[in-house]
Coordinates of C-alpha atoms and ligand atoms in Angstrom, one line a residue:
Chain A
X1 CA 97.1 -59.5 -46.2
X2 CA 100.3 -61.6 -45.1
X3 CA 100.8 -64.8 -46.6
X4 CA 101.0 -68.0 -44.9
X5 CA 105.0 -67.6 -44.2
X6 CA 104.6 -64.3 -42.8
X7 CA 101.8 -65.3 -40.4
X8 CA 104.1 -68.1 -38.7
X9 CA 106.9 -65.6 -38.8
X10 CA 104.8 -63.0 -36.6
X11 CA 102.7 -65.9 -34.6
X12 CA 106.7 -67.3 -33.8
X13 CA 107.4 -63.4 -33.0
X14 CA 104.8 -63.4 -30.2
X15 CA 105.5 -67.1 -28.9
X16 CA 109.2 -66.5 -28.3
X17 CA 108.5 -62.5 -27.3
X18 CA 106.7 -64.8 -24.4
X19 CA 109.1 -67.3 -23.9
X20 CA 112.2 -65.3 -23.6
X21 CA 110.2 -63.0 -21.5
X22 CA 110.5 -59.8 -24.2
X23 CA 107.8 -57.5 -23.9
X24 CA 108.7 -55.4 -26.6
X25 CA 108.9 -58.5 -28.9
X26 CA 105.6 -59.5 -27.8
X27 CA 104.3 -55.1 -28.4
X28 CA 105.9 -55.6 -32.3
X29 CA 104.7 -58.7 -32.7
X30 CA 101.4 -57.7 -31.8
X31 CA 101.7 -54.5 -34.0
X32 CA 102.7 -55.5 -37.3
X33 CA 100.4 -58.9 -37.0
X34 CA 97.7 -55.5 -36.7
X35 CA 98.9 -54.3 -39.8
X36 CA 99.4 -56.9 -41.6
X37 CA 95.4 -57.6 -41.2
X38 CA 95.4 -61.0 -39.4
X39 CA 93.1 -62.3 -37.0
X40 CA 93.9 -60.7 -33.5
X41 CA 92.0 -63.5 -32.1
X42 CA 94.3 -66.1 -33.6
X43 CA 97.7 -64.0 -32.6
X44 CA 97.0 -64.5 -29.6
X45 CA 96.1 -68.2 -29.0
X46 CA 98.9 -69.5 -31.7
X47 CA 100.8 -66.9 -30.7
X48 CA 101.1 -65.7 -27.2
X49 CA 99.1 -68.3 -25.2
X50 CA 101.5 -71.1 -26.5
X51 CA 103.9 -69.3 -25.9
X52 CA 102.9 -69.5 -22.0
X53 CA 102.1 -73.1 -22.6
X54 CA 106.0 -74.0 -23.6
X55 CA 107.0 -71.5 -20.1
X56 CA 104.3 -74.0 -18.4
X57 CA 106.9 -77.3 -19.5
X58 CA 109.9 -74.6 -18.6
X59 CA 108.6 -74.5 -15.2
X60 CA 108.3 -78.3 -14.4
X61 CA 111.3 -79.1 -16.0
X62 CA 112.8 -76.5 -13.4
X63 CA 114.5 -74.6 -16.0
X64 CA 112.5 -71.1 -15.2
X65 CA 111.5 -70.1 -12.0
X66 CA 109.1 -68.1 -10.4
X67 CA 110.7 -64.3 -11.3
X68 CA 110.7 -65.4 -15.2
X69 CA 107.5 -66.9 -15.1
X70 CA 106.0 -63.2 -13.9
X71 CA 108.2 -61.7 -16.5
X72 CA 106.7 -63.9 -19.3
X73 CA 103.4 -63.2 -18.0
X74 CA 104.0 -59.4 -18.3
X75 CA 105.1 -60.5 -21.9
X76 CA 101.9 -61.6 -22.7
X77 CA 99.8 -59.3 -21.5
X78 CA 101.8 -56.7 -22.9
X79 CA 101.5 -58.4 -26.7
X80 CA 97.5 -58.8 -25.5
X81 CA 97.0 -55.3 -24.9
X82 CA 97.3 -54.0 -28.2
X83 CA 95.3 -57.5 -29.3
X84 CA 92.5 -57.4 -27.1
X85 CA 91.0 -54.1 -28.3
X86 CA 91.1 -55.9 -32.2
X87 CA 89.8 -58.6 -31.2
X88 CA 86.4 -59.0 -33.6
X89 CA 83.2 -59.3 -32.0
X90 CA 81.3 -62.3 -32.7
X91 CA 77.5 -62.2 -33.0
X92 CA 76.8 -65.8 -32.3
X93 CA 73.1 -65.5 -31.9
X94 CA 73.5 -65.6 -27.8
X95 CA 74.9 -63.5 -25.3
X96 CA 74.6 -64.3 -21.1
X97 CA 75.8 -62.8 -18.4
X98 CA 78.4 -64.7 -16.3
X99 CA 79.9 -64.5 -12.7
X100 CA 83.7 -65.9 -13.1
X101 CA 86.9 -65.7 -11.2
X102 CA 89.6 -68.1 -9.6
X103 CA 89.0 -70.0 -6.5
X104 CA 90.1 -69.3 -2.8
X105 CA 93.8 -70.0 -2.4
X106 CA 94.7 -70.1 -6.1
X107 CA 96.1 -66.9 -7.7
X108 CA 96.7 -68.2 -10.9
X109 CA 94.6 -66.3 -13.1
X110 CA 95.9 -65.7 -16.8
X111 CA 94.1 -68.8 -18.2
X112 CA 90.8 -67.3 -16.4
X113 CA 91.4 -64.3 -17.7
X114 CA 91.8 -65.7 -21.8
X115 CA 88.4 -67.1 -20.8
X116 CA 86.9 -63.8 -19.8
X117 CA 88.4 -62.3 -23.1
X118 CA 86.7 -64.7 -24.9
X119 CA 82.9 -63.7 -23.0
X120 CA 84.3 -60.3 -23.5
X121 CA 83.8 -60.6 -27.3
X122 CA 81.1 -62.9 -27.8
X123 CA 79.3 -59.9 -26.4
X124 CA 78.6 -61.5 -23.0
X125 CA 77.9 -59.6 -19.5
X126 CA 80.9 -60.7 -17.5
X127 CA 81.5 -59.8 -13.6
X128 CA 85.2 -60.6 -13.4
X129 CA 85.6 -61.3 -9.0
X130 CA 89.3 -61.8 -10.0
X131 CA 91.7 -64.4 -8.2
X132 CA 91.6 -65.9 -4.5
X133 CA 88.2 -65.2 -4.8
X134 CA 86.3 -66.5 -1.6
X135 CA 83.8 -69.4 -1.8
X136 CA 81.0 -67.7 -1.1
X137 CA 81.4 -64.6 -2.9
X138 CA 80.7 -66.8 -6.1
X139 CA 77.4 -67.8 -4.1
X140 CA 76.3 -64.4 -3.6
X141 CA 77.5 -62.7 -6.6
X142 CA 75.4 -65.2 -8.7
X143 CA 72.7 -64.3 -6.4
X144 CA 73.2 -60.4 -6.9
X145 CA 73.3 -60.4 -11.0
X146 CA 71.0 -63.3 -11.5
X147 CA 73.8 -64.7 -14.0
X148 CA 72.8 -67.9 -16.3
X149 CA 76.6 -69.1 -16.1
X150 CA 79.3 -68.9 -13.4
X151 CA 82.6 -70.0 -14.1
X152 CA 85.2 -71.3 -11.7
X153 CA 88.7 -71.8 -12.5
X154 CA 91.7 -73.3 -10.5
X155 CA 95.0 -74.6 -11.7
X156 CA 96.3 -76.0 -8.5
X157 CA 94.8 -79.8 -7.2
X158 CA 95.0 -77.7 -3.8
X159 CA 92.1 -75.1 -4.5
X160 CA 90.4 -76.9 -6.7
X161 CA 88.7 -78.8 -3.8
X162 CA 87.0 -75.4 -3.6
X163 CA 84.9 -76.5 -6.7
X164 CA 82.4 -78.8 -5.0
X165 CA 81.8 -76.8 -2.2
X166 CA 80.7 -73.9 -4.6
X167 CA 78.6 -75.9 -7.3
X168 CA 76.5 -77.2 -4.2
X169 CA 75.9 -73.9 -2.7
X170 CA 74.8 -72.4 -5.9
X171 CA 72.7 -75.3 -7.1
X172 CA 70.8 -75.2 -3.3
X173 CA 70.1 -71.3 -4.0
X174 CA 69.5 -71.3 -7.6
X175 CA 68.6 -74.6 -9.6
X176 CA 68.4 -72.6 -13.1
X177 CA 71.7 -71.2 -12.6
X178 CA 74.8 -73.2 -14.9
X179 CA 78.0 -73.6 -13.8
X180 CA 81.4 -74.4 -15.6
X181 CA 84.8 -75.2 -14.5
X182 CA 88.5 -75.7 -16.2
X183 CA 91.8 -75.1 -15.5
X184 CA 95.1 -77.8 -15.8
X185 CA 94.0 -79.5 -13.0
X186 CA 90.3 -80.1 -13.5
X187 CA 88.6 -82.4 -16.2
X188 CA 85.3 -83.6 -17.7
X189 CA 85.2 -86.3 -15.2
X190 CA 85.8 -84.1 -12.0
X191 CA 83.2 -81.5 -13.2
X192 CA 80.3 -84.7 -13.5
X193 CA 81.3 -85.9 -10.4
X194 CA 81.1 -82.2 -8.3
X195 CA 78.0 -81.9 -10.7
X196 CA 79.2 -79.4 -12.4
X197 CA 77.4 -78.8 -15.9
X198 CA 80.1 -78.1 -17.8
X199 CA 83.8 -77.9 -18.6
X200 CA 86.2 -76.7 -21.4
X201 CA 89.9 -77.3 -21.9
X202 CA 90.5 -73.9 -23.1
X203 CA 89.3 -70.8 -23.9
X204 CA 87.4 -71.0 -27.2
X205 CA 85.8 -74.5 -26.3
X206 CA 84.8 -72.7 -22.9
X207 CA 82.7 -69.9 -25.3
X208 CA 81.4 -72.4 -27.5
X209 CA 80.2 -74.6 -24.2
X210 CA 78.9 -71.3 -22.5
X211 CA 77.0 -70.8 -25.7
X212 CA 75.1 -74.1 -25.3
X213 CA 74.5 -73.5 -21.9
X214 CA 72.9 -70.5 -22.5
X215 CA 70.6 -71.3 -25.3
X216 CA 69.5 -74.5 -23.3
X217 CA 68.8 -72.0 -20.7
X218 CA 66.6 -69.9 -22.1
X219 CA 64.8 -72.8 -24.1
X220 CA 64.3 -74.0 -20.6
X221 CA 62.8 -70.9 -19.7
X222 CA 60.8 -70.6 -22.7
X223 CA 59.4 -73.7 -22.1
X224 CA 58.5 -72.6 -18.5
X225 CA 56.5 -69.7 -19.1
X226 CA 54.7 -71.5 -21.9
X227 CA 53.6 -74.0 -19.3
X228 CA 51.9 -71.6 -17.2
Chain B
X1 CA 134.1 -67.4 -10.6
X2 CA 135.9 -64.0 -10.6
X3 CA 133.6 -60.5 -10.1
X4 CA 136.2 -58.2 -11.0
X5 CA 135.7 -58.2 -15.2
X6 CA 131.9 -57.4 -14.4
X7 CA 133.1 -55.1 -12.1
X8 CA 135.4 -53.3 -15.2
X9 CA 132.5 -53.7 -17.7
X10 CA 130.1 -51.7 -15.6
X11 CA 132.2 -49.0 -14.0
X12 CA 133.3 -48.6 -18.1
X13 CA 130.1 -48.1 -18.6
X14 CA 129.2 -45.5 -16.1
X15 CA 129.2 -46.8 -12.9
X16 CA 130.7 -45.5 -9.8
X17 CA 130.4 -48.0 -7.8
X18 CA 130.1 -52.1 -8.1
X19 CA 130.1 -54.6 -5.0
X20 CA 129.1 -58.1 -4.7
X21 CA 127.1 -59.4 -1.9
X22 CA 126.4 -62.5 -0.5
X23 CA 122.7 -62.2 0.4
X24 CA 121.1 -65.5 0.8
X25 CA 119.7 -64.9 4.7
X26 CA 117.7 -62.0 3.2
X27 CA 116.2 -64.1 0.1
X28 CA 112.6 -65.4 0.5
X29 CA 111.4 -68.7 -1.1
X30 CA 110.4 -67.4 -4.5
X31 CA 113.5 -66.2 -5.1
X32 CA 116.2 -68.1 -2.8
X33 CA 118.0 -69.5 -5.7
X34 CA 119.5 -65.8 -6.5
X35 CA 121.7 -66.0 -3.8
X36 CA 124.4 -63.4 -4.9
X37 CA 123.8 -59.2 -5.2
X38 CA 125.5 -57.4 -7.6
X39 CA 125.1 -53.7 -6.1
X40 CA 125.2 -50.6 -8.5
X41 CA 125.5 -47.5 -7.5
X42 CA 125.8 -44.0 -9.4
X43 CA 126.5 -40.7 -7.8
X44 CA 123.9 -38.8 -8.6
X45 CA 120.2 -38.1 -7.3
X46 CA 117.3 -39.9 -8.6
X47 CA 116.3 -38.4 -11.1
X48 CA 114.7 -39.9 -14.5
X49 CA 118.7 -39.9 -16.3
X50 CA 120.0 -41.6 -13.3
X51 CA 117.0 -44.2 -13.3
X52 CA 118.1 -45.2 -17.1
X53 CA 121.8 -45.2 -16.7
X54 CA 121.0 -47.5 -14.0
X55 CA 118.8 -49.6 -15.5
X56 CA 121.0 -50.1 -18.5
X57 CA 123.4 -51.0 -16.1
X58 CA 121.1 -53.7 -14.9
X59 CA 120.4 -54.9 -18.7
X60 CA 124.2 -55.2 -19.3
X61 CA 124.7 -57.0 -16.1
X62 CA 122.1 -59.4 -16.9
X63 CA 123.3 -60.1 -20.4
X64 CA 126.5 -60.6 -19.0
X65 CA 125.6 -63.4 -16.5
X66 CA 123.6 -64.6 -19.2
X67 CA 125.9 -65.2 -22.0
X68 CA 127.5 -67.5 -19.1
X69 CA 124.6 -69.8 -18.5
X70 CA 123.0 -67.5 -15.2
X71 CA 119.9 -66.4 -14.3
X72 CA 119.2 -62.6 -12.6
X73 CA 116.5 -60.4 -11.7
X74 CA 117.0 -57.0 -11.4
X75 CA 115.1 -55.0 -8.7
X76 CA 114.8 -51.5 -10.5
X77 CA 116.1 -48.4 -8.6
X78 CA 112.8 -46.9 -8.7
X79 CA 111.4 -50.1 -7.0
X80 CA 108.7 -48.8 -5.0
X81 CA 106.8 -46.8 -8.0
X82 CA 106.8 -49.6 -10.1
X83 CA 103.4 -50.7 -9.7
X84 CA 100.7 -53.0 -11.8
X85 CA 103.4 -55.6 -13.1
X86 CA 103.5 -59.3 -12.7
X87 CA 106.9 -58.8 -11.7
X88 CA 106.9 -55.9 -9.6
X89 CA 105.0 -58.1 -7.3
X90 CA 108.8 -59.9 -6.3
X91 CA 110.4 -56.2 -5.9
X92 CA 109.5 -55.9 -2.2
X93 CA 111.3 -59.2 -1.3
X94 CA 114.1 -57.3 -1.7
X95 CA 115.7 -54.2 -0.8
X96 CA 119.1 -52.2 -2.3
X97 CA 120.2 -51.5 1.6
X98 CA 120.6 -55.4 2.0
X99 CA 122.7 -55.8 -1.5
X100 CA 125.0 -52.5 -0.6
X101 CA 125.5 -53.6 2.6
X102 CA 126.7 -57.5 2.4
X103 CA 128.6 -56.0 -0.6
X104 CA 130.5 -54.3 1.2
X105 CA 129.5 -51.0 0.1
X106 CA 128.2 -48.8 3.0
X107 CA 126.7 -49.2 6.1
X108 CA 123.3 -47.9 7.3
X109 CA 123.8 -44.5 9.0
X110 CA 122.0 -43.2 11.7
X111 CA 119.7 -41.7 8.9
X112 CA 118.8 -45.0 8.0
X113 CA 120.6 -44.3 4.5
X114 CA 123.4 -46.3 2.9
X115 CA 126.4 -44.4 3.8
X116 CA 129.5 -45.3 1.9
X117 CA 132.9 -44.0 2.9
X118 CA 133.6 -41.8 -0.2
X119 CA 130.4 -40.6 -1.4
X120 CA 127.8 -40.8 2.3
X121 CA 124.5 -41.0 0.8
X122 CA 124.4 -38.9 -2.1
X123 CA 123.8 -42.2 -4.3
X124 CA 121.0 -44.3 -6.0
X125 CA 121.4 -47.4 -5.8
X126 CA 119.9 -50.7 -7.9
X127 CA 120.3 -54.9 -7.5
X128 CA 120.6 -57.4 -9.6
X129 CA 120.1 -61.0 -7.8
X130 CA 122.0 -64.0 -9.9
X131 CA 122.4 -67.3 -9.1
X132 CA 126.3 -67.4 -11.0
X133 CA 128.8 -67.9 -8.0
X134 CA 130.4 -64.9 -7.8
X135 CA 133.6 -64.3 -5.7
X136 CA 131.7 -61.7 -2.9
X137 CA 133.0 -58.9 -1.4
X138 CA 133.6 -58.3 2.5
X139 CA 130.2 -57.0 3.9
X140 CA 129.8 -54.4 6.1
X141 CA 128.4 -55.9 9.6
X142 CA 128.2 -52.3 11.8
X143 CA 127.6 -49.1 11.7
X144 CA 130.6 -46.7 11.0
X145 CA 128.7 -43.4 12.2
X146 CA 130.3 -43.5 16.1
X147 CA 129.5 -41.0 17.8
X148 CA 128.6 -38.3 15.2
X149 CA 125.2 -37.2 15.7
X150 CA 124.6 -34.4 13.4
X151 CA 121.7 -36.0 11.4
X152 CA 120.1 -36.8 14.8
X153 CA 120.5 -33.2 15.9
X154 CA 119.4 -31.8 12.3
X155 CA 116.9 -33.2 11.7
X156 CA 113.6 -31.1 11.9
X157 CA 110.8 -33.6 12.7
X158 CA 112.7 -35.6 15.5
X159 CA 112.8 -38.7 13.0
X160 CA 116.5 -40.0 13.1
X161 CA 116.5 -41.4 16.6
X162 CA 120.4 -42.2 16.5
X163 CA 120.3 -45.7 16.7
X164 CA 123.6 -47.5 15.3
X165 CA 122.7 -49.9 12.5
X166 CA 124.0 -53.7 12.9
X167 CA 123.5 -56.5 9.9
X168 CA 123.0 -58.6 13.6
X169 CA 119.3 -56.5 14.2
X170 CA 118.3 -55.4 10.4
X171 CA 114.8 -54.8 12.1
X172 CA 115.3 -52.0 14.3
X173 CA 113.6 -48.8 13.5
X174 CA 116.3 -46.7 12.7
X175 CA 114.2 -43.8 11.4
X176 CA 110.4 -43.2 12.2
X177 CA 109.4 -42.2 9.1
X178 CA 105.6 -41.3 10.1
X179 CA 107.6 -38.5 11.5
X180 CA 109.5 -38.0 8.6
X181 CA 106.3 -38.0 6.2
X182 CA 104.8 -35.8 8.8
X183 CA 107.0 -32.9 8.0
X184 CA 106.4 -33.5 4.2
X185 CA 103.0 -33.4 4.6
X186 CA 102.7 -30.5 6.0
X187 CA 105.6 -28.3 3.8
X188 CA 102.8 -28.0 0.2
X189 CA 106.0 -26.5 -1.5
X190 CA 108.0 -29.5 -1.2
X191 CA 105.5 -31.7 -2.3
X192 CA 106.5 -33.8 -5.1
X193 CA 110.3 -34.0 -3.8
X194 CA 110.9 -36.5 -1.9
X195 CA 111.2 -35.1 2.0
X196 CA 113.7 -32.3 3.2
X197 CA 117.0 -34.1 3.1
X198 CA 118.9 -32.7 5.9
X199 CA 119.9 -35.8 7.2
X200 CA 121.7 -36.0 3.5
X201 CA 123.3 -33.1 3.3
X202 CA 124.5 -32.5 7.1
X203 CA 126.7 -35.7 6.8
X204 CA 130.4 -35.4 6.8
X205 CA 130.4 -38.3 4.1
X206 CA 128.3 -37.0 1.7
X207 CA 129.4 -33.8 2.3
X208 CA 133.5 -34.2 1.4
X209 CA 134.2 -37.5 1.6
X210 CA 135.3 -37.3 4.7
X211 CA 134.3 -37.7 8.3
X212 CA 135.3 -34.2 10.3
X213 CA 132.5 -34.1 13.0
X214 CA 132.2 -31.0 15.2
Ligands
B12_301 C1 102.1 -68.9 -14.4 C2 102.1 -69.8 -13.2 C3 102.2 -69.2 -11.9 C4 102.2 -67.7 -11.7 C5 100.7 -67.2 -11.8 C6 100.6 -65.9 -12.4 C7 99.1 -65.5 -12.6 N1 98.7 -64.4 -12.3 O1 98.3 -66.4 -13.1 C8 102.8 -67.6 -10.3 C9 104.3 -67.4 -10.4 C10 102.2 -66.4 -9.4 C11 102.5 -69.0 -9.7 C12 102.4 -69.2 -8.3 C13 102.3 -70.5 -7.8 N2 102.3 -71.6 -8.5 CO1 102.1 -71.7 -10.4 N3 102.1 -72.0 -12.3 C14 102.1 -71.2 -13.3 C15 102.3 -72.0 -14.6 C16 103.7 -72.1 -15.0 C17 101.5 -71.6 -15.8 C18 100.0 -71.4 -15.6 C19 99.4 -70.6 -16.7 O2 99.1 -69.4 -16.6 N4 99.2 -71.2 -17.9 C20 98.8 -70.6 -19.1 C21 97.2 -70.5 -19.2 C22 96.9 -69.8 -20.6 O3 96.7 -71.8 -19.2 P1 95.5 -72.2 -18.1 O4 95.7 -71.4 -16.9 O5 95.6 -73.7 -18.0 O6 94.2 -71.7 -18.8 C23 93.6 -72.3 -19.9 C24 92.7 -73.5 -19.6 O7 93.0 -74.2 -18.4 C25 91.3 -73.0 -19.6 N5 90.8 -72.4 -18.3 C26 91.4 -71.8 -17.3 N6 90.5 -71.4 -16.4 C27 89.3 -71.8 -16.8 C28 88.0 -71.6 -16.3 C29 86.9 -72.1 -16.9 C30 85.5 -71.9 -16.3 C31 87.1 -72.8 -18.1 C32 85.9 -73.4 -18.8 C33 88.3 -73.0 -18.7 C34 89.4 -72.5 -18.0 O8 91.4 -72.0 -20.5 C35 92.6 -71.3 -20.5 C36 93.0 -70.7 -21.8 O9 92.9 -71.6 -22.9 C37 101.8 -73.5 -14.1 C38 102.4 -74.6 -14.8 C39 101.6 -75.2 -15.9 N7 102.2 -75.8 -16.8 O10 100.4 -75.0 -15.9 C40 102.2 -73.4 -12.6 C41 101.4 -74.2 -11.6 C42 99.9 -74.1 -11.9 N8 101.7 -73.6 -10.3 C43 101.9 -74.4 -9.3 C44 102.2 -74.0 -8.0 C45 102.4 -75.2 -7.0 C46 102.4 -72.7 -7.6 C47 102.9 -72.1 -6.3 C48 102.4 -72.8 -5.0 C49 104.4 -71.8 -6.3 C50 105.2 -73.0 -6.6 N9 105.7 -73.7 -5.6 O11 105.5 -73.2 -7.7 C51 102.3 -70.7 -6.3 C52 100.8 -70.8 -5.8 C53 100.2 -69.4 -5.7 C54 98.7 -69.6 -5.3 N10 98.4 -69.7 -4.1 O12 97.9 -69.6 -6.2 C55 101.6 -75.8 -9.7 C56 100.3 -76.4 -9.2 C57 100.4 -77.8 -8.8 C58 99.2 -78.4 -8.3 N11 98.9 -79.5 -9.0 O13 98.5 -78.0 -7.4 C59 101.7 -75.7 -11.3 C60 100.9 -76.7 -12.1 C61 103.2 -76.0 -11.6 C62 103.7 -77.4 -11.2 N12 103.9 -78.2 -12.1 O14 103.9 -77.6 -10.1 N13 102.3 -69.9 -10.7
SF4_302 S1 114.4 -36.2 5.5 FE1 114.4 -34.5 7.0 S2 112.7 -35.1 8.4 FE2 113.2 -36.9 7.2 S3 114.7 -38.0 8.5 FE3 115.9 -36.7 7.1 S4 116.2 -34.8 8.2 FE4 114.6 -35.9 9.3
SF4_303 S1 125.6 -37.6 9.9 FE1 127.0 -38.7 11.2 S2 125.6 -40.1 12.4 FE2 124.4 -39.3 10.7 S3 124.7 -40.8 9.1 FE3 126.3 -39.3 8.7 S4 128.0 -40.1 9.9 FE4 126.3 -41.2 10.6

């Protein structure tokens, strides 16, 4: 096992494999954090995703443009290709199924897809409608899989005005059904005000907020059939 | 700022031929900042050696506008096949004829190929786009074919239509290439290569070097 140093030598490996838009620093990185026995989980949220969260300030302060922000997304998926398959699965006592994917007009979709990973292994059922997804499809693919959760994401203040327009439609069809947003744009207070029932700030907090959702759920249903 | 060192570094390093363009009408928004083409070109076929020599090309280029404070993006030879990357999404804004062309390079032939003086079309070609302000070469504007028609009369599927190519009307359809494809399509034993070629090898510049129509 790697001692402390070594960890935030390889988790620095991964960030600036990101930053300086290296995939093969980001494949080694991701390798020897593998052999070295650390958490693959970890590696990639200390390592790569803040890595895209310094190329996020990059951008605004107009230092990197579009091309390198592609190229350090390419980074990171390269590092969380060999991470992802490592990744432990976590029996936490719930699993769902859940309809996700990234609103009409926004193709932004590596945060959404760290959120997925996340379902992915807690074990959950996840149908993945990808990016630019049309309003409705949410509506109908909820509606098709009889999902407890569906979770939007958006990252520009253009598509998330999609949000509202979605929670509504699904709530009219399917008052059991619980719906989460997130994304840089979106907050707790937007989510209570489109009546959404939940929001996270990132990926973990999104599981561990999908995980009460759920269980709420089906003590909700519990109760239900008890009733009649 | 002065093209000709990069120009030394990278024929030193196996180039044959280096031009710089000026290609900022053919840029769109994502990447209108890169508003110079270095073009690279190699004479030899595409083929997996010539993709690497030319992508190390492209990796030397960029660390050399990079150790000088530029940016660049290289658009790989092999453009097209490069598929299911972030970045390869950007590739298709761009295209090598544009770079070889406003660097003065070649023109495009009535086979709707980069013809330059010395070597015709027997080349493969790559781009990288920079935003460093380097001194650009004098493009080509019009096509230097006259009145040679030899690829028009070669060619087997009635493809080449004999247009002459102007950097006025980049749009017009020089080549129909359904009709092109439509001859691979139906030859099985040429399959995985790309197309019969004719309209390369019948051309007096890619032949010798020199134009000698008959
Ligand atoms: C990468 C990026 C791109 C890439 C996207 C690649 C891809 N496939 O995703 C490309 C280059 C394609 C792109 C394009 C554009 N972009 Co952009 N982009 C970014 C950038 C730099 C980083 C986003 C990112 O991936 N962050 C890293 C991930 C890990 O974080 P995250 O997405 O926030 O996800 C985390 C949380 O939010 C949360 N989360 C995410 N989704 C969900 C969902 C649920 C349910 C939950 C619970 C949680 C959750 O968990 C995630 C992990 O912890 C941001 C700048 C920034 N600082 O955010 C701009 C940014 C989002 N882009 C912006 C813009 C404007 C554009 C463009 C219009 C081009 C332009 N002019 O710059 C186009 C629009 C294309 C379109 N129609 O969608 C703006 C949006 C402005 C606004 N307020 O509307 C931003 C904010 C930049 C800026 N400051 O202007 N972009
Ligand atoms: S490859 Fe053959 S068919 Fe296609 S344009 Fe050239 S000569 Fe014609
Ligand atoms: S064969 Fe003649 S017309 Fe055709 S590209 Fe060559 S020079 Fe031009």
């Amino acid at each position: 096992m790697a001692d402390e140093a070594r960890k935030k030598e390889i988790f620095e490996k991964l960030r600036n494999g990101v930053i300086q838009y290296d995939e093969d620093a980001c494949r080694e990185g991701a390798q020897e954090a593998m052999a070295e026995g650390l958490d693959a989980n970890e590696a990639i949220f200390d390592g790569l995703v803040s890595g895209m969260e310094e190329v996020g300030r990059l951008f605004e302060a107009q230092e990197y443009f579009v091309p390198e922000i592609l190229m350090c997304a390419d980074a990171l998926y390269a590092g969380l290709d060999i991470l992802k398959p490592h990744c432990k699965q976590m029996d936490l006592g719930v699993k769902g199924s859940v309809v996700i994917g990234t609103v009409e007009g926004d193709v932004h979709d590596i945060g959404k897809n760290l959120v997925k990973m996340m379902f992915d292994v807690a074990g959950f059922t996840v149908y993945d409608l990808g990016r630019d997804v049309p309003l409705d499809k949410f509506v109908d693919e909820q509606l098709k899989t009889d999902s407890e959760l569906v979770c939007l994401s958006a990252m520009m203040t253009t598509s998330m005005v999609g949000m509202p327009k979605v929670i509504e439609k699904i709530k009219a069809k399917n008052p059991d059904c619980m719906i989460m947003i997130g994304g840089a744009p979106t907050s707790k207070e937007l989510a209570d005000r489109w009546g959404a029932d939940g929001y996270a700030e990132d990926a973990s907090n999104a599981l561990k907020e999908a995980i009460k959702m759920v269980a709420f759920l089906k003590k909700l249903r519990d109760e239900k059939i008890q009733k009649k | 700022m002065n093209a000709d060192p990069l120009k030394q570094f990278l024929q030193a390093e196996g180039a044959t031929l280096v031009g710089v363009g000026d290609v900022t009408k053919a840029l769109s928004r994502e990447i209108i900042h890169l508003g110079r083409g270095v073009a690279i070109a190699v004479n030899r076929s595409l083929t997996r050696d010539t993709v690497d020599l030319l992508v190390r090309l492209q990796a030397l280029t960029e660390g050399w506008l990079k150790a000088k404070g530029y940016r660049s993006l290289s658009i790989p030879p092999d453009s097209d096949r490069k598929m299911g990357k972030m970045i390869s999404k950007l590739y298709k804004l761009f295209c090598h004829k544009t770079a070889a062309t406003c660097a003065g390079l070649g023109w495009i032939g009535k086979n709707g190929l980069i013809i330059n003086e010395r070597y015709g079309s027997k080349m493969t070609w790559a781009t990288v786009l920079t935003d460093a302000p380097l001194a650009t070469d004098r493009p080509y504007v019009s096509s230097q074919c006259g009145d040679c028609d030899l690829c028009v009369r070669h060619c087997p599927s009635g493809a080449v239509q004999g247009h002459l190519w102007s950097l006025g009307n980049p749009m017009r359809e020089i080549v129909s290439y359904d009709k092109c494809r439509s001859l691979k399509s139906g030859r099985t034993s040429l399959k995985e290569k790309p197309n019969c070629g004719f309209c390369v090898t019948v051309c007096p510049y890619s032949r010798n070097g020199k134009k000698n129509s008959n």
